[in-house]
XYZ file of C-alpha atoms in Angstrom:
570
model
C 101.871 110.906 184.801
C 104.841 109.598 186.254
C 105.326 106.214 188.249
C 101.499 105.159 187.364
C 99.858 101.854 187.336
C 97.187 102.089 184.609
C 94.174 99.707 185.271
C 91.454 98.678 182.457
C 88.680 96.671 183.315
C 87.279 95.378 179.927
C 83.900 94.046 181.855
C 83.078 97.382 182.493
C 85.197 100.022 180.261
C 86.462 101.864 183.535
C 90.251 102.746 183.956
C 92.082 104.055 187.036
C 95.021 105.165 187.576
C 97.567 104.525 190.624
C 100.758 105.330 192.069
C 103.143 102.757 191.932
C 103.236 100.581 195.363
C 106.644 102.079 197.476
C 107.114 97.974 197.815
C 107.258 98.048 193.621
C 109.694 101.102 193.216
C 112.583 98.950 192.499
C 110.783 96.440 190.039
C 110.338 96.474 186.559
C 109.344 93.656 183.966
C 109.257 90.673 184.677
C 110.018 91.249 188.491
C 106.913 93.935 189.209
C 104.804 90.977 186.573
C 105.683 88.545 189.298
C 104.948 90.595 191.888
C 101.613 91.930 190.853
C 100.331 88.712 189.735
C 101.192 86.730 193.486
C 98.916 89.518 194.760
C 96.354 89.848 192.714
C 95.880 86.406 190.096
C 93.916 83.946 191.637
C 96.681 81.088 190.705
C 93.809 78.262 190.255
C 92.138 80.621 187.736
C 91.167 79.555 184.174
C 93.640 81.606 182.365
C 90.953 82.686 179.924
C 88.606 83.755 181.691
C 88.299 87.412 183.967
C 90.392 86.229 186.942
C 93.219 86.242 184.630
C 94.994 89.668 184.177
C 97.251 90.620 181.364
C 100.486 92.514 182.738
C 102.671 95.134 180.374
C 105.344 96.332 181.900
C 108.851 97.931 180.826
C 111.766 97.401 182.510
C 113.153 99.600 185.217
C 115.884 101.084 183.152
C 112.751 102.111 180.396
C 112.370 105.405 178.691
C 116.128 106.912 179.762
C 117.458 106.745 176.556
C 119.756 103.438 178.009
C 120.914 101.858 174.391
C 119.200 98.209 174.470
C 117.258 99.022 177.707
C 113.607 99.571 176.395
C 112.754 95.866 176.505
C 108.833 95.041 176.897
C 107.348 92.090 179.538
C 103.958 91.095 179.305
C 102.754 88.799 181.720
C 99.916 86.710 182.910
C 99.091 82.757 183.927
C 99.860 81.108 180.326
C 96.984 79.062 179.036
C 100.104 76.709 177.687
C 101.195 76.571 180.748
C 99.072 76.929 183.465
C 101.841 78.815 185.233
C 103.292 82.098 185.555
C 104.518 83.310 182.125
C 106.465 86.518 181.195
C 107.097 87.063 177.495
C 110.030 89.349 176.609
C 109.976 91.752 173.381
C 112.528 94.639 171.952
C 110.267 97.256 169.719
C 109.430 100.727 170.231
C 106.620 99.972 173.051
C 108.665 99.546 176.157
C 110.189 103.038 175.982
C 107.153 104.669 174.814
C 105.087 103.269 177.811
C 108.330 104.172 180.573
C 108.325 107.531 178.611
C 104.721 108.326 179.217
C 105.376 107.563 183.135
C 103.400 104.101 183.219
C 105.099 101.290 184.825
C 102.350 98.975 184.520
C 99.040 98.706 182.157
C 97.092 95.749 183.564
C 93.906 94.530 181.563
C 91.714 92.866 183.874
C 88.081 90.772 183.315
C 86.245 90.141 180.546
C 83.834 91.326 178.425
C 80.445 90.369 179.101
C 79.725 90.053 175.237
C 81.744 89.530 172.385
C 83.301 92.413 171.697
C 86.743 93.541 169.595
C 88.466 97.192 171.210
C 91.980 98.585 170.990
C 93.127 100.624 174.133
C 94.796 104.072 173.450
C 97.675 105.533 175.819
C 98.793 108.778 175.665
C 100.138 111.601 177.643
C 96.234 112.240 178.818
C 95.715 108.841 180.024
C 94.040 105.519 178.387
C 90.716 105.028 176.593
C 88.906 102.080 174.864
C 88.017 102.043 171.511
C 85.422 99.538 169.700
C 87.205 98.481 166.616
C 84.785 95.744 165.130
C 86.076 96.524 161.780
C 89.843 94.558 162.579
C 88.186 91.613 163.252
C 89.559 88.937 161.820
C 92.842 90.682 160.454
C 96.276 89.644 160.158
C 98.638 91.526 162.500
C 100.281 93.326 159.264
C 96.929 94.744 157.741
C 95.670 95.840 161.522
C 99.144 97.225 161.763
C 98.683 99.422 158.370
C 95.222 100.453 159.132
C 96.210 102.084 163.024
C 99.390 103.532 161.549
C 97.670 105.525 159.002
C 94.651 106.233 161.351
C 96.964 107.403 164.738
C 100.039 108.497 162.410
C 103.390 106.324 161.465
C 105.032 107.827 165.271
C 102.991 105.529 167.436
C 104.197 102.261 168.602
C 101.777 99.969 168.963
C 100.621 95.854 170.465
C 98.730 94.116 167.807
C 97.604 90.064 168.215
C 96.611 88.730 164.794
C 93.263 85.629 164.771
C 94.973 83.183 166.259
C 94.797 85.506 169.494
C 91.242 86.469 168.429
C 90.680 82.579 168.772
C 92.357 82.352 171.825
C 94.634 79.678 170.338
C 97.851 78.645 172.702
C 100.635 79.504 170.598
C 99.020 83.275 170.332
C 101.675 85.891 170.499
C 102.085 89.759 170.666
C 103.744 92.099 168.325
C 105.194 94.983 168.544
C 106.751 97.412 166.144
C 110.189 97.736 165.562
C 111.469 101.331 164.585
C 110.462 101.433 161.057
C 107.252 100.290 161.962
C 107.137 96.385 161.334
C 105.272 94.711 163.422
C 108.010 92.323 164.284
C 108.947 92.063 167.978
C 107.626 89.663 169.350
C 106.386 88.316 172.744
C 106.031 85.000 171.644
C 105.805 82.749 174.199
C 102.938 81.326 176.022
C 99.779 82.156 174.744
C 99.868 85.503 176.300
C 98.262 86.378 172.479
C 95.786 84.222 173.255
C 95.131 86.197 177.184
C 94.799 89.558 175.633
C 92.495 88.265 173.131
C 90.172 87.244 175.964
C 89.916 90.531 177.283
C 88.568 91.611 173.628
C 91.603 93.888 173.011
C 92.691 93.474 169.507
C 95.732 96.189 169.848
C 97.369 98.636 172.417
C 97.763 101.893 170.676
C 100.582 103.734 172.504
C 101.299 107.318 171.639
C 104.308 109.395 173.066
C 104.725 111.765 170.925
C 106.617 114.951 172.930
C 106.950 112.933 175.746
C 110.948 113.108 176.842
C 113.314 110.864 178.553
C 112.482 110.158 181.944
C 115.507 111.788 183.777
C 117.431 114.682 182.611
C 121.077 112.857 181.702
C 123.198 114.678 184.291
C 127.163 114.323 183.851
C 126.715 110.676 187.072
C 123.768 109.298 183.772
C 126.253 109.980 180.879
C 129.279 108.563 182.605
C 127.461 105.476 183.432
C 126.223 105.356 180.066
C 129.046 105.352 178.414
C 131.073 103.032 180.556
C 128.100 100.472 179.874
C 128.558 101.315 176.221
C 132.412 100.885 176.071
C 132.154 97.782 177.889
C 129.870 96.010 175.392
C 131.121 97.247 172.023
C 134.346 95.753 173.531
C 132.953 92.340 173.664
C 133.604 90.067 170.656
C 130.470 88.572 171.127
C 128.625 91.805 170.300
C 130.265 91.876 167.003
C 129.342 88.183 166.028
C 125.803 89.072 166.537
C 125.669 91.977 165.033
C 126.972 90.119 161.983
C 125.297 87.304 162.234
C 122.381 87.956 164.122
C 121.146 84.933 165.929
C 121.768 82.789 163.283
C 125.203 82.635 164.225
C 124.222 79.984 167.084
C 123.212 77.262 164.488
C 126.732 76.258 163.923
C 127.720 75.950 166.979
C 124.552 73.906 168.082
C 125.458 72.145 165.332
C 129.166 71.568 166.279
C 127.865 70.989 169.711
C 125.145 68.533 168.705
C 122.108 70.214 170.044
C 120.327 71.276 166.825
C 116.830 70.030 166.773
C 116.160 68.047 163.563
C 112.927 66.014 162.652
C 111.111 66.636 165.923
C 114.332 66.649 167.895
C 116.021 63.215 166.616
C 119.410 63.934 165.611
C 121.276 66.499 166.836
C 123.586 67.641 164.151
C 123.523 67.259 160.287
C 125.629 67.952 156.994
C 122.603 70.011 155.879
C 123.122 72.523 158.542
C 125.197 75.119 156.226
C 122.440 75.584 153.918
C 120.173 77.585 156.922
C 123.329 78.486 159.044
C 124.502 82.442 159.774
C 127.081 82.320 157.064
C 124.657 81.580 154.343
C 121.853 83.730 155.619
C 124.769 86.867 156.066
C 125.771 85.645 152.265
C 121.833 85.718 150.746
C 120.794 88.921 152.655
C 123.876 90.888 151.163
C 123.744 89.299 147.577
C 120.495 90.719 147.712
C 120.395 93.560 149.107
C 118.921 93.449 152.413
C 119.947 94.386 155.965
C 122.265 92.148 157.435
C 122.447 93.961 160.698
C 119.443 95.832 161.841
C 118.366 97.577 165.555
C 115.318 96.092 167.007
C 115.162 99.275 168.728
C 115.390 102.608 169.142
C 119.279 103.270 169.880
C 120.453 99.707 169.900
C 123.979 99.379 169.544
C 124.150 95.952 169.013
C 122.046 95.391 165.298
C 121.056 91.798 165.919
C 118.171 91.590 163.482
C 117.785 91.727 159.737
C 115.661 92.234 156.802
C 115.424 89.399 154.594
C 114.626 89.724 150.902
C 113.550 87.479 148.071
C 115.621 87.376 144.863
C 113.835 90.216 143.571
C 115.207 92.626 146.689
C 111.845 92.562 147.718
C 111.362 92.101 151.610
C 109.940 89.042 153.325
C 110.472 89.339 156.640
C 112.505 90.712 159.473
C 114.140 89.273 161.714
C 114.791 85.610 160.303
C 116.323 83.740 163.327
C 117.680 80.938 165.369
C 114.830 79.871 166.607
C 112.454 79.883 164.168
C 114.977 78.637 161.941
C 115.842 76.028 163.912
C 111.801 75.058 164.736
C 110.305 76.049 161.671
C 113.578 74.635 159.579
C 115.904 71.689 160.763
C 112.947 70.125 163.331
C 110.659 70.049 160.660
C 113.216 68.945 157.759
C 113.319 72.131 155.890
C 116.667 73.077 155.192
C 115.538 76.533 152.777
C 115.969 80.067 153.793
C 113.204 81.034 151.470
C 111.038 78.726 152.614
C 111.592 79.458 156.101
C 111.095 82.929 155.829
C 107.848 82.747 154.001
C 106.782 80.368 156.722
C 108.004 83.071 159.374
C 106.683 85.945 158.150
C 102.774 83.919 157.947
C 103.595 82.869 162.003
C 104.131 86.736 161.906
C 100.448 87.683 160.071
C 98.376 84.674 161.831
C 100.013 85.847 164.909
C 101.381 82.582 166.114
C 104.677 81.784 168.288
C 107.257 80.113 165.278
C 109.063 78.083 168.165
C 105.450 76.416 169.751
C 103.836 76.464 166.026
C 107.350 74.489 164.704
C 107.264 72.057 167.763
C 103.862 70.946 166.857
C 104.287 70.656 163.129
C 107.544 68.205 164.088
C 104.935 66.458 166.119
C 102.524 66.080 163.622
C 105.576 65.030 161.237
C 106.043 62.364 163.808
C 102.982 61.170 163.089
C 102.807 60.932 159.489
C 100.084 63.594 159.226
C 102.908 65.469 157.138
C 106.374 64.463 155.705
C 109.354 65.824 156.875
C 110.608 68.395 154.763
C 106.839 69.014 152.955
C 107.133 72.843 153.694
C 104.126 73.964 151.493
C 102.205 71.487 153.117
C 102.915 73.439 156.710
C 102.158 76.134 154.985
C 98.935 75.287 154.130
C 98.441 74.214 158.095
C 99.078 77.263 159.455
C 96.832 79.418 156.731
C 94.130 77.085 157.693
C 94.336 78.355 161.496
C 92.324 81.414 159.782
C 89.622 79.301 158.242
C 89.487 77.223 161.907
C 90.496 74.297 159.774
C 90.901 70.996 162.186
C 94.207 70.167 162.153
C 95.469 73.804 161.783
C 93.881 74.492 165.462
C 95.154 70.997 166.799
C 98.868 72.644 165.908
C 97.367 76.035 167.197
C 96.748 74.592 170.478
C 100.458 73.791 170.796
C 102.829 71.012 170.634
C 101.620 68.854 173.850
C 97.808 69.191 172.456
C 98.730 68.148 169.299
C 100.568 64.818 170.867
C 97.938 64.172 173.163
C 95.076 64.772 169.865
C 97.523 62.628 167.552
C 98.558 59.725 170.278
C 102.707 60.662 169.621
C 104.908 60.655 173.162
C 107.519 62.290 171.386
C 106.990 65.635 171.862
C 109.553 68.342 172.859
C 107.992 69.823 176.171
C 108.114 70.912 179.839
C 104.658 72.372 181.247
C 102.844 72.437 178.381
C 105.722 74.566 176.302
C 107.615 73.526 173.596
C 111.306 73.357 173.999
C 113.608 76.167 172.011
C 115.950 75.166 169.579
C 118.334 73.043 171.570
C 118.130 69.639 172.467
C 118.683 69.595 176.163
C 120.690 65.856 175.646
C 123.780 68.081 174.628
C 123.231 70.767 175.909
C 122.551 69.384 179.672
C 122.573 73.078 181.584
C 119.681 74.688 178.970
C 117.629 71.172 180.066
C 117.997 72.278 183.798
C 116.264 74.806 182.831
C 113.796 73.769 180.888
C 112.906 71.236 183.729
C 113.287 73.893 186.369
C 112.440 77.297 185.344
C 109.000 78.130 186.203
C 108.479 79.996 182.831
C 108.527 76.364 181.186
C 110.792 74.917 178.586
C 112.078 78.829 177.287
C 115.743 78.998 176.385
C 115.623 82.713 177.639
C 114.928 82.025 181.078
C 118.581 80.675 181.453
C 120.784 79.428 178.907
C 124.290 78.477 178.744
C 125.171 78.335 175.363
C 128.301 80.218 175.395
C 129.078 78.997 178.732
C 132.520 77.746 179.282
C 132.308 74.076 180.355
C 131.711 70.740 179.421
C 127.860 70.558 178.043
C 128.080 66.704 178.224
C 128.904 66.411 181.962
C 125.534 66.103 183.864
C 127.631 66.730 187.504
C 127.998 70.775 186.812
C 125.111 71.515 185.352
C 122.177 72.396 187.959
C 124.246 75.566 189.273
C 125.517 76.692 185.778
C 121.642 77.038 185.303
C 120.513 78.380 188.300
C 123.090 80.844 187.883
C 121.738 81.415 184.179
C 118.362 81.974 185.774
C 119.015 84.139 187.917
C 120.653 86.885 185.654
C 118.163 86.117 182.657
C 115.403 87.199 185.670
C 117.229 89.938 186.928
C 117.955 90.966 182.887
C 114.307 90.927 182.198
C 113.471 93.130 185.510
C 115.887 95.561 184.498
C 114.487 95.875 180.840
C 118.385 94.813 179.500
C 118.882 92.972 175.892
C 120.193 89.600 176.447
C 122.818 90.440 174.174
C 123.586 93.587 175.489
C 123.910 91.294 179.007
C 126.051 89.043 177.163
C 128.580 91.956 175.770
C 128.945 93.056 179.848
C 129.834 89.478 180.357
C 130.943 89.038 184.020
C 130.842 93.240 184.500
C 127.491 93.541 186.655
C 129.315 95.794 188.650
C 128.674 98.526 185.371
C 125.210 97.934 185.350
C 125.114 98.297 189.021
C 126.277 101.575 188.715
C 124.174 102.048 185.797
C 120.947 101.245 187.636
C 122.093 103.025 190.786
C 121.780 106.378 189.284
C 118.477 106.026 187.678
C 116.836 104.579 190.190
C 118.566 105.479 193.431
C 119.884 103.589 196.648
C 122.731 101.679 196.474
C 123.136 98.986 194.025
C 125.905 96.372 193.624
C 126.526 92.892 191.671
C 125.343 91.202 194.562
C 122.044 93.656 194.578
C 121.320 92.736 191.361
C 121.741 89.210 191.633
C 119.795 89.116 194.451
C 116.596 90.670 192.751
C 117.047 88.010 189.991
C 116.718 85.618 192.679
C 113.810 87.250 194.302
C 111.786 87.358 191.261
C 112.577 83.927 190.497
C 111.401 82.864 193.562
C 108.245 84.767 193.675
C 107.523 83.101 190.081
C 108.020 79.101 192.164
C 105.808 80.539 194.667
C 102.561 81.497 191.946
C 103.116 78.076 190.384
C 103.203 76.107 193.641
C 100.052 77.642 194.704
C 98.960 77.025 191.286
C 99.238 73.366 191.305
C 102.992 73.023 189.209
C 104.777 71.614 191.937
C 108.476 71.251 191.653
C 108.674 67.561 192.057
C 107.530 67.368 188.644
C 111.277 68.809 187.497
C 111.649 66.597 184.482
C 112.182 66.413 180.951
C 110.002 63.830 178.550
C 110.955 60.229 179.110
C 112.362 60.238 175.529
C 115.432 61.975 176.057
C 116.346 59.982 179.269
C 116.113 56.945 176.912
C 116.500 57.862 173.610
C 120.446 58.163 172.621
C 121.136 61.204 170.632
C 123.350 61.269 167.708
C 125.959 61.912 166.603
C 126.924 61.514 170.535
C 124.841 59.197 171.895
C 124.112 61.612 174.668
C 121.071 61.203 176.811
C 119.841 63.990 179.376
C 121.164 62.421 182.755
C 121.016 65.314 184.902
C 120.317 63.721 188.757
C 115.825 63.769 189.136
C 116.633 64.743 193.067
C 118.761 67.886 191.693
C 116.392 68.916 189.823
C 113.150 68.384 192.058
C 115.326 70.296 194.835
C 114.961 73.897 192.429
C 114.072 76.068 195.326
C 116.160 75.057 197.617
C 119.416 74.295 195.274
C 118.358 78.523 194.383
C 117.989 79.979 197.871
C 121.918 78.477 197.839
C 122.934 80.653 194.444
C 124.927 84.139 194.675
C-alpha cells in the first residue's frame, strides 16, 4: 500500500481502501484532518454518535526516518468542544502507520449493538477483531495483554474506561519506544469518539516495512542540515535536561502559573515541583532524566520517574500535568503528582481537563486544596461510575455548570493549559481564538521575545504562533524540534521539498499553516462556534492577578475579528 486512505465502518465491519485525493497529496495531520472532516463531518452532528468520524493521520514528513518527524493527529468534532479538534501525540504509531503507506485510517458509524473490537493494520491491510475480554481495562493491562498476544514490536492506540464511557476528558495512548503506553493525545475527548465506534485499541504492525523513500545523497543533506540546526539551539539542550518542566520557573518568574484553580499566578512553593528539583529526584534515584518519546528523537524531552525505591512510576512527568494536577490544585509533591499522573494514564483521562475540573471542584469546597489522596480517590471512582468522579470526567465546564462555580478555566468547553492567559496575554489570544479551544499547543508564545503584559502586540504574536503550530502539526514536526529551527523555516522547506516534491519555501509553509487554520474556522462556523464569541471567562477580565495585578485586556473587537486579522498574517 502506499498513499492509502483506510476506511472502517464499525456499523457494518466493512473496510475499503483508497488512494489518497491528488487535492490531499500535500497534507498531512492535522491539515488532511481538517480537510477530510469539512468534506465529509456533518458539522451539526452529535459528536457521539455515527455522523462523527474519528481521523488518524501522520504527518507528511511520517515514516522517512526524519528525527522528531513521526508525530500522530487524530481528529474528529470534540464532544468537549463541539468543534473541530486535532489531538497531537509522539510514540511509535505515526511512523508505523506512514511506514505501512496509510495516510489516513478513518473510523466511521457506529455499532448497532454494544460491542468492544480492536482494529489490526498491517502490511495486508486492516481487520476487526471482537475483544470483549478488555472490557473494562485500564490502558496499561490492555497494553500488556496485546503486546504479548501481537508481540512487544507493534505499536499500538489503546483508550482506557473512561473512553469506554465516553467520558469528555477521554484520551488516546500510544506507546513510546519501550513500549509504555505513554503518548498521549489528550485533548478533547477524542478518547471518548473512538470509544463510540466500539474500538477499544488500534493494533498497528510494521514489522519489515521500510522507510518510505530511499535516503538519496538531496534526503541526507537535508537531514542533516535540519539536524545541525537544532542541536545548535540552546533551547534544545534545556529541554532535553529539563524536559518540560523547565517552563515552571519561568511561568513562575513570569506570573502565569496556575495555582488553586488559576488564582495566583506565582508562589514561593514553586521550587518544590519545578525542573530543577524533578532533574535532582529523577537522578538521585536513578531514573531517566532525558528520554526520546520516539523512535530517533534527538531532542530527549521526556523522562522516567521513579519512587525512592528506583522503582518506576511514570513517564513522562510534565509541565502540564504538573502544573494542572499540582500547583492548580494545591499540590506542591512530585510523588504525589506522579502517582496521580500515571492513574490519568490507566483510567485514560486527559491530566490537563481532569486537573481543571478538580480545581473547580476545589473551588467549591467539594475538596480542599492540596487534599491529593482525596483526588485520588475521584478519579479511581471514574471506574466504579461514582457521581462526582463522572461530573470531573465530563470536564471542567460540566463540572461548574453541575457544581454552580463561574470560575472555571475555559474557552469552548476546554480547559485552559497551564498558563494563566492574564500574564501571559498572547497564549490568551489563543485560547480565545484558536478554533481547537483553550490548547496551549495551538499557538503559544512562551519563549517569545516581548512584553507578555502589553495587550497592544499580542493578537499578531498569536496568530503568528498559530499559524506555525498548524503548519508544525501538518508536517508531523515536534514542537520542540520547531522550536530548535527557531526562525530557520527555510531548512525545513528544503527538508519537505525533497520528500514530497514541488517547490517549497518559508512562505509555502506558512501559507499551509494558514490554510489549515482557516479550513478549521470554516467547520466551526458551520458548526455553530461563531467567532464573535472570541473571549475568555469574565473572571480574568475582572479578577486582578497577583503578584501583578494583571488582568487579560486584550481589545474584544481584535479578537472577534480572528479570520480576518489571519487572512492579513505572513
Amino acid at each position: 500500500m502506499r498513499n492509502v486512505l483506510a476506511r472502517v465502518d464499525v456499523s457494518t465491519g466493512k473496510i475499503t481502501y483508497e488512494q489518497l485525493p491528488h487535492e490531499y497529496r500535500y497534507l498531512g495531520g492535522r491539515g488532511l484532518i481538517a480537510k477530510i472532516a469539512i468534506n465529509e463531518i456533518d458539522a451539526h452532528c452529535d459528536p457521539m454518535r455515527h455522523q462523527n468520524k474519528l481521523i488518524i493521520a501522520p504527518g507528511l514528513l511520517g515514516g522517512y526516518n526524519i528525527p522528531s518527524a513521526d508525530r500522530l493527529s487524530v481528529g474528529a468534532k470534540s464532544p468537549l468542544t463541539g468543534g473541530i479538534k486535532e489531538s497531537n501525540a509522539g510514540g511509535t504509531t505515526g511512523r508505523a502507520l506512514a511506514r505501512l503507506g496509510i495516510r489516513a485510517v478513518v473510523l466511521e458509524g457506529k455499532p448497532a449493538t454494544e460491542t468492544l473490537q480492536i482494529l489490526e493494520v498491517t502490511a495486508d491491510g486492516c481487520r476487526l477483531v471482537s475483544k470483549p475480554e478488555l472490557k473494562g481495562l485500564g490502558i496499561y493491562a490492555t497494553t500488556a495483554r496485546l503486546r504479548e498476544e501481537y508481540g512487544a514490536e507493534i505499536s499500538l492506540m489503546v483508550i482506557g474506561p473512561a473512553g469506554e464511557l465516553g467520558l469528555r476528558t477521554a484520551c488516546i495512548a500510544n506507546l513510546d519506544p519501550e513500549g509504555r503506553p505513554t503518548r498521549v493525545n489528550g485533548r478533547g475527548g477524542l478518547g471518548a469518539v473512538m470509544g463510540s465506534k466500539g474500538i477499544k485499541a488500534v493494533v498497528v504492525d510494521a514489522r519489515g516495512a521500510k522507510s518510505r523513500g530511499a535516503r538519496g545523497p538531496r534526503l541526507t543533506s537535508a537531514i542533516k542540515e535540519y539536524v545541525d540546526a537544532i542541536r545548535s539551539n540552546p533551547v534544545t539542550t534545556t529541554y532535553r535536561e529539563y524536559g518540560t518542566a523547565g517552563n515552571l520557573a519561568l511561568c513562575n518568574a513570569l506570573g502565569c502559573l496556575p495555582i488553586r484553580n488559576f488564582s495566583v499566578g506565582s508562589t514561593e512553593l514553586a521550587d518544590k515541583i519545578g525542573g530543577d528539583r524533578l532533574r535532582q529526584i529523577i537522578l538521585e534515584r536513578g531514573g531517566l532524566p532525558s528520554h526520546r518519546c520516539m523512535p530517533g528523537c534527538i531532542i530527549g524531552c521526556s523522562n522516567v520517574y521513579v519512587d525512592t525505591e528506583g522503582r518506576e512510576v511514570v513517564a513522562p512527568l510534565e509541565y502540564e500535568t504538573i502544573g494542572l494536577l499540582g500547583s492548580n490544585c494545591g499540590v506542591f509533591d512530585l510523588d504525589a503528582i506522579a502517582q496521580l499522573n500515571y492513574l490519568c494514564n490507566d483510567v485514560g483521562v486527559d491530566t490537563i481537563e481532569v486537573g481543571a475540573a478538580l480545581g473547580v471542584a476545589m473551588e467549591a469546597g467539594l475538596l480542599d486544596f492540596g487534599d491529593w489522596q482525596g483526588m485520588y480517590k475521584v478519579i479511581e471512582g471514574i471506574v466504579r461510575r461514582e457521581l462526582l468522579s463522572l461530573v470531573i470526567g465530563a470536564g471542567a465546564v460540566a463540572t461548574g455548570n453541575v457544581l454552580n462555580v463561574s470560575r472555571v478555566p475555559a474557552v469552548k468547553g476546554q480547559a485552559m493549559a497551564a498558563y494563566d492567559p492574564r500574564s501571559l496575554k498572547g497564549l490568551g489570544v489563543t485560547y480565545a481564538t484558536s478554533p481547537q479551544g483553550a490548547d496551549h499547543t495551538a499557538g503559544i508564545t512562551l519563549r517569545m521575545n516581548i512584553d507578555h503584559l502589553d495587550p497592544n502586540i499580542q493578537v499578531e504574536s498569536s496568530l503568528r504562533a498559530q499559524v506555525r503550530s498548524a503548519m508544525v502539526d501538518t508536517v508531523g514536526l515536534c514542537n520542540f524540534a520547531s522550536a530548535g529551527l527557531g526562525p530557520r523555516l527555510d531548512i525545513l522547506a528544503r527538508l519537505v521539498e525533497v520528500v514530497v516534491g514541488g517547490a517549497w519555501s518559508e512562505g509555502r509553509l506558512l501559507e499551509l499553516g494558514k490554510m489549515v487554520l482557516l479550513d478549521e474556522v470554516r467547520f466551526n462556523s458551520t458548526a455553530g462556534i461563531s467567532q464573535e464569541g472570541n473571549d475568555l471567562p469574565e473572571f480574568m477580565r475582572m479578577e486582578g492577578l497577583a503578584p501583578r495585578d494583571s488582568r487579560f485586556d486584550v481589545r474584544v473587537e481584535d479578537l472577534k475579528r480572528f479570520a480576518e486579522l489571519l487572512n492579513k498574517v505572513c
